[in-house]
mmCIF file of C-alpha atoms in Angstrom:
data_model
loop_
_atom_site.group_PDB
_atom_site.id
_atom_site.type_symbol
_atom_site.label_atom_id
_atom_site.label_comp_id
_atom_site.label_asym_id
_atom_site.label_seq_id
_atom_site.Cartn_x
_atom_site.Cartn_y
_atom_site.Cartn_z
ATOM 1 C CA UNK A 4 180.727 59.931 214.124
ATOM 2 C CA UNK A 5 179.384 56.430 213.975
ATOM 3 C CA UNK A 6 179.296 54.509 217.252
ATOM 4 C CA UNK A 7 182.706 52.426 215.859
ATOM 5 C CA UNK A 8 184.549 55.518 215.231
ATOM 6 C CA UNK A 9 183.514 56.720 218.667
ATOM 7 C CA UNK A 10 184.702 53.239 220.086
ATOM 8 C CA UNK A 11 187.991 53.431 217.666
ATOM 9 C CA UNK A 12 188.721 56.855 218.767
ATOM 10 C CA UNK A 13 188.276 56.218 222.926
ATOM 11 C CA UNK A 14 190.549 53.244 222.451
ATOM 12 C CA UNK A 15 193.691 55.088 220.162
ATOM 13 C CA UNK A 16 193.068 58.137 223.342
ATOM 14 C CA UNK A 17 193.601 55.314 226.103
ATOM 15 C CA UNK A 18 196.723 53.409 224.169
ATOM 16 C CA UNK A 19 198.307 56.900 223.944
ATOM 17 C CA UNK A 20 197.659 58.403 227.861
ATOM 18 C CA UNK A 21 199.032 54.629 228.836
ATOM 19 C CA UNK A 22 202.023 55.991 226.410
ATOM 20 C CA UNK A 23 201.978 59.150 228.267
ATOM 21 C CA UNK A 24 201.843 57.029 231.723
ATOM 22 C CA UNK A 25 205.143 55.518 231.542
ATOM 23 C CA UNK A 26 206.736 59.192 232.073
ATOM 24 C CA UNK A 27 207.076 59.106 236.094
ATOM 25 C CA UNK A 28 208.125 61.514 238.820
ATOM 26 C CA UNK A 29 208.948 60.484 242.470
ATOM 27 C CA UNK A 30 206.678 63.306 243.341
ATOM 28 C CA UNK A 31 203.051 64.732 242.520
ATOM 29 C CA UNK A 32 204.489 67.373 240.514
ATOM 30 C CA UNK A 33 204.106 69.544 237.465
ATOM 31 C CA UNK A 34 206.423 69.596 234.894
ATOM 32 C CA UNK A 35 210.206 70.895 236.519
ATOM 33 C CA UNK A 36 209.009 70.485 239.924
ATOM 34 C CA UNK A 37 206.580 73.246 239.738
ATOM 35 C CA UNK A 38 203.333 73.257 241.654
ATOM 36 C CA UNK A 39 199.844 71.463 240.253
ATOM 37 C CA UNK A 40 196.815 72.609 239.480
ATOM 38 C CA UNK A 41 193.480 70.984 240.019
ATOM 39 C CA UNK A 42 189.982 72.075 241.506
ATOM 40 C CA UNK A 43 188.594 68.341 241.521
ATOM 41 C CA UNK A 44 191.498 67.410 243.735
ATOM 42 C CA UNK A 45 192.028 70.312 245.671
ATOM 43 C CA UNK A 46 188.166 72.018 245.667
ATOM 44 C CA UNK A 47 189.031 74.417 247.788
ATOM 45 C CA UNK A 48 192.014 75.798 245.772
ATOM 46 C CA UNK A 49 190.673 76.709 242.114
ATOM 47 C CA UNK A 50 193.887 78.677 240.573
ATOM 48 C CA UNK A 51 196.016 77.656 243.312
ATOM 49 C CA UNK A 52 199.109 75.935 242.888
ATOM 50 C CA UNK A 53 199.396 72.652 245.679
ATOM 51 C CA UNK A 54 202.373 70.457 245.759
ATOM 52 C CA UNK A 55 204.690 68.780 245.204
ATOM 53 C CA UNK A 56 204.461 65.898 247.169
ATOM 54 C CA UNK A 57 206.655 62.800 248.013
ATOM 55 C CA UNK A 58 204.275 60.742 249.907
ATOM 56 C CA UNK A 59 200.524 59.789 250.268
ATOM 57 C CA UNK A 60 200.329 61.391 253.606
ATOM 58 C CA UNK A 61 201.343 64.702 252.383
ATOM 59 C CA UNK A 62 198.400 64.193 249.425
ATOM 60 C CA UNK A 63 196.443 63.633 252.076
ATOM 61 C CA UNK A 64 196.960 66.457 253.899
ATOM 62 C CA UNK A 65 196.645 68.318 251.503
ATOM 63 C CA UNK A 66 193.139 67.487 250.221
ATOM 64 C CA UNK A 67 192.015 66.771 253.654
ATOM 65 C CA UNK A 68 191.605 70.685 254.268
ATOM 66 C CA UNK A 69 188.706 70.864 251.732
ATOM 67 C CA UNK A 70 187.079 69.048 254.603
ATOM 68 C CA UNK A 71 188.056 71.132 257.434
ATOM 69 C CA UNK A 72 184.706 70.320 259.404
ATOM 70 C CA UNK A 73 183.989 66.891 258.575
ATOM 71 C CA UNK A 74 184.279 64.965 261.884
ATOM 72 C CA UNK A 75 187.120 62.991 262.607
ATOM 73 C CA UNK A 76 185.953 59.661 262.285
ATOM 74 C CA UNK A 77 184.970 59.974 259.028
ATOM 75 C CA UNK A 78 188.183 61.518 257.931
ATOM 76 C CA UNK A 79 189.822 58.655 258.960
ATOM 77 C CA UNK A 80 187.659 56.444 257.203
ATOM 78 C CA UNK A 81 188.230 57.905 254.413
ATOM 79 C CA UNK A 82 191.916 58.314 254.788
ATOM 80 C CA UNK A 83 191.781 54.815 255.187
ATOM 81 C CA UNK A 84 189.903 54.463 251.664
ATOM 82 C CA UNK A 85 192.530 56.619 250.056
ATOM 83 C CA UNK A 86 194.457 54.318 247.418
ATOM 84 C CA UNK A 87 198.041 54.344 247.371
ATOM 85 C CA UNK A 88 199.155 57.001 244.895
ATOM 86 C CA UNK A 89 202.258 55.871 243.515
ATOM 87 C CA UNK A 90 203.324 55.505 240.651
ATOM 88 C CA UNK A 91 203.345 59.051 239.568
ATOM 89 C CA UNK A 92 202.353 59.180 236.057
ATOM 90 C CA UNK A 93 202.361 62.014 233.765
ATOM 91 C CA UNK A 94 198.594 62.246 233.225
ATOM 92 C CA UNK A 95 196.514 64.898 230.793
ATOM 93 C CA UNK A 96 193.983 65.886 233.632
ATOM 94 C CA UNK A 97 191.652 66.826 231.276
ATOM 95 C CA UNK A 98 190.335 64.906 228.671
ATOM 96 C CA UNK A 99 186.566 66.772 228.128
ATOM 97 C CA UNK A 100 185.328 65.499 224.436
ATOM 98 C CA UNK A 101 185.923 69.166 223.121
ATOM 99 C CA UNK A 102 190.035 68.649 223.805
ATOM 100 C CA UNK A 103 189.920 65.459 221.318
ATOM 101 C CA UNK A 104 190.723 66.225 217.940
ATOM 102 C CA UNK A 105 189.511 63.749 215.195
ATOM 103 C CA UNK A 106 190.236 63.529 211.692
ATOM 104 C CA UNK A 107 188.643 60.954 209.574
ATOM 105 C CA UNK A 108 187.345 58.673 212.041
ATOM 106 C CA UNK A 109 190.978 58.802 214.098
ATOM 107 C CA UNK A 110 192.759 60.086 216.778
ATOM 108 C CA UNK A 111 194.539 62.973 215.299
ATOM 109 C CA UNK A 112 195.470 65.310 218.554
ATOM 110 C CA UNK A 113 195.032 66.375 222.411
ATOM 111 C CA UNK A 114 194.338 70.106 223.736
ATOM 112 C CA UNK A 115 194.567 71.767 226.591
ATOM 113 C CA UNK A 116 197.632 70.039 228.324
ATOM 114 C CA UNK A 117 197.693 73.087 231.161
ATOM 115 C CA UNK A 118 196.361 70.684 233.381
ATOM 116 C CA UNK A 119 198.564 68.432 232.511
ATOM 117 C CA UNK A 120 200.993 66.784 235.689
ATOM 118 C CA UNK A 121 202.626 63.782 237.305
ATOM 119 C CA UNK A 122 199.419 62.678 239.486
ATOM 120 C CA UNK A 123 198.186 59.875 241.098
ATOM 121 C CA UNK A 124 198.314 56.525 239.017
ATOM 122 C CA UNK A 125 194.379 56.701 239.308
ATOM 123 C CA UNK A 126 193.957 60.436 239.148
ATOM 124 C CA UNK A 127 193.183 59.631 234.692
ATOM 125 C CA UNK A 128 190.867 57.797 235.523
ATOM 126 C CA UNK A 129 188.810 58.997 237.932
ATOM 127 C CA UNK A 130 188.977 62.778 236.424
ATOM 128 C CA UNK A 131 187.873 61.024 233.366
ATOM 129 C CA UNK A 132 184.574 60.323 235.182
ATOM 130 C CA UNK A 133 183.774 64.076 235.487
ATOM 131 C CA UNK A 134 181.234 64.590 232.310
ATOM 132 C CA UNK A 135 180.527 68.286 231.660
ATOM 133 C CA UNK A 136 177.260 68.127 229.837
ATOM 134 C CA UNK A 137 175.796 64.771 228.003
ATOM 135 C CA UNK A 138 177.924 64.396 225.259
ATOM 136 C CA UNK A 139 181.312 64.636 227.159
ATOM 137 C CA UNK A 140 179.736 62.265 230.016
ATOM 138 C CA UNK A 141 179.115 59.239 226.970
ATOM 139 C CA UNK A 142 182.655 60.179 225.513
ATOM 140 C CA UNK A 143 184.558 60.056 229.083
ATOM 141 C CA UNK A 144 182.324 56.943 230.033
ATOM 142 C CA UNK A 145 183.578 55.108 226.851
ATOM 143 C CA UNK A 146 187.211 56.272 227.326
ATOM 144 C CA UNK A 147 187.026 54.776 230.793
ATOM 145 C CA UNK A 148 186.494 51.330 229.259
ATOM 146 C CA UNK A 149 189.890 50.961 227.681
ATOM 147 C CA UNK A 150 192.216 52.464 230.561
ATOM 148 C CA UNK A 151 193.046 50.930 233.253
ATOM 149 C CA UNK A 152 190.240 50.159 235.775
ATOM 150 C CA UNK A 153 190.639 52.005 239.085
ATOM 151 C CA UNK A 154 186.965 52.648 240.200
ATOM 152 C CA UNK A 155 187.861 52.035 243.822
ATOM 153 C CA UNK A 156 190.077 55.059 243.559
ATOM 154 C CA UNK A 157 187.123 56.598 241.947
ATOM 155 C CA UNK A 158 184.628 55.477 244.882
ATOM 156 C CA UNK A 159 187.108 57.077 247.476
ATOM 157 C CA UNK A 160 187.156 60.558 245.304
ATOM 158 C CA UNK A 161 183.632 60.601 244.828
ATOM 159 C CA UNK A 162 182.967 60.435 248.639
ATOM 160 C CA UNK A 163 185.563 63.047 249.498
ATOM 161 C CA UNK A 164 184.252 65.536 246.816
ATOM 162 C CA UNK A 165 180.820 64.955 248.467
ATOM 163 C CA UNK A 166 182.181 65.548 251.830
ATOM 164 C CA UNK A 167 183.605 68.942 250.809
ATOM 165 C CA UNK A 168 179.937 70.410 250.975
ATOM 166 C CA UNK A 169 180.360 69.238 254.545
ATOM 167 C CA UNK A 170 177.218 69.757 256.245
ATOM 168 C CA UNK A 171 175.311 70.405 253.605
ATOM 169 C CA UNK A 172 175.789 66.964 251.640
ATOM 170 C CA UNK A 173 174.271 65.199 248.956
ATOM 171 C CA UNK A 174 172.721 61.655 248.770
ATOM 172 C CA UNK A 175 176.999 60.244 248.686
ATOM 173 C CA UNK A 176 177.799 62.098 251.345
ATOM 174 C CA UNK A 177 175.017 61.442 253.432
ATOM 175 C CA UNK A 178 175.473 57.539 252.744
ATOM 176 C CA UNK A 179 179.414 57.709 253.325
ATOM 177 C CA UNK A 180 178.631 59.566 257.029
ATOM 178 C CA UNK A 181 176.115 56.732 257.473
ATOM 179 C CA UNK A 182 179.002 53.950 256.638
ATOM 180 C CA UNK A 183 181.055 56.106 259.328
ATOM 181 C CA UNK A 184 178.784 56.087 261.955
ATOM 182 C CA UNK A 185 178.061 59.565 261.788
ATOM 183 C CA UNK A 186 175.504 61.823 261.036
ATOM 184 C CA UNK A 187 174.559 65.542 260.998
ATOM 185 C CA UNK A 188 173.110 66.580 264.422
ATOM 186 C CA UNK A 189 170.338 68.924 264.043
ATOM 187 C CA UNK A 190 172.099 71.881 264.562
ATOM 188 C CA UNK A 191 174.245 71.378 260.748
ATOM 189 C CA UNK A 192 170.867 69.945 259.062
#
């Protein structure tokens, strides 16, 4: 595909999720109530159903024990980070380049919808900054541009998907436990 059909292609994708985004819950659901599935929100529950919730706090809680020895203070930094989650908007979840179908320079379809959920209103967007190889990292990185800018939200799930690791961090994670006005005492390094 030429670099225009690429661009074409990201931007029919994004009109049709924001489509797809007007279907709201009043919870973080699956379809008919039913649990959610997602290892890049819940890391320490691959295959597990989490959910629903009706509030931030119970997101939160939720997540938070993916990071069940990260020191206080910085889970309440980070807590604090946490952007609000509402609306709830039905979202794909997983939009690698291999699940975009294009015929003739066009959007023609979207696979694997299994993922698929009411999530947070910046959960699209911030998934969509996962690449899985080179290819699907330039595709998600140019579908990013036309939907709806939440990189903050991004920031905050960056730094707690670092902190899962917790002690054993990367560069993020060491940097976000810096911010906090923590660090690693000799014992965890």
């Amino acid at each position: 595909m030429t670099s225009a059909d690429k661009e074409r292609v990201a931007k029919q994708t994004a009109e049709y999720l924001m489509q797809l985004h007007e279907l709201r819950s009043d919870r973080v659901e699956s379809i008919g109530g039913q649990p959610i599935y997602s290892a890049f929100l819940f890391p320490n529950g691959y295959g597990i159903g989490h959910g629903p919730f009706s509030s931030d706090d119970e997101l939160w809680a939720e997540m938070s024990l993916a990071l069940n020895q990260v020191p206080e203070q910085v889970l309440s930094k980070l807590r604090q980070r946490m952007p609000t989650a509402a609306p709830y908007t039905f979202t794909h979840g997983d939009l690698t380049n291999v699940n975009i179908i294009v015929e003739n320079g066009n959007l023609a379809g979207i696979l694997d919808w299994e993922s698929s959920a009411f999530f947070p209103v910046w959960w699209e967007f911030t998934c969509a900054g996962i690449g899985l190889g080179q290819d699907d990292k330039e595709w998600k990185d140019l579908l990013r541009k036309h939907l709806p800018d939440h990189t903050e939200a991004r920031n905050f799930w960056l730094d707690f998907f670092a902190l899962r690791n917790y002690p054993k961090l990367n560069e993020r994670g060491l940097a976000f436990l810096k911010e906090c006005g923590s660090s690693l005492s000799q014992k965890e390094t």
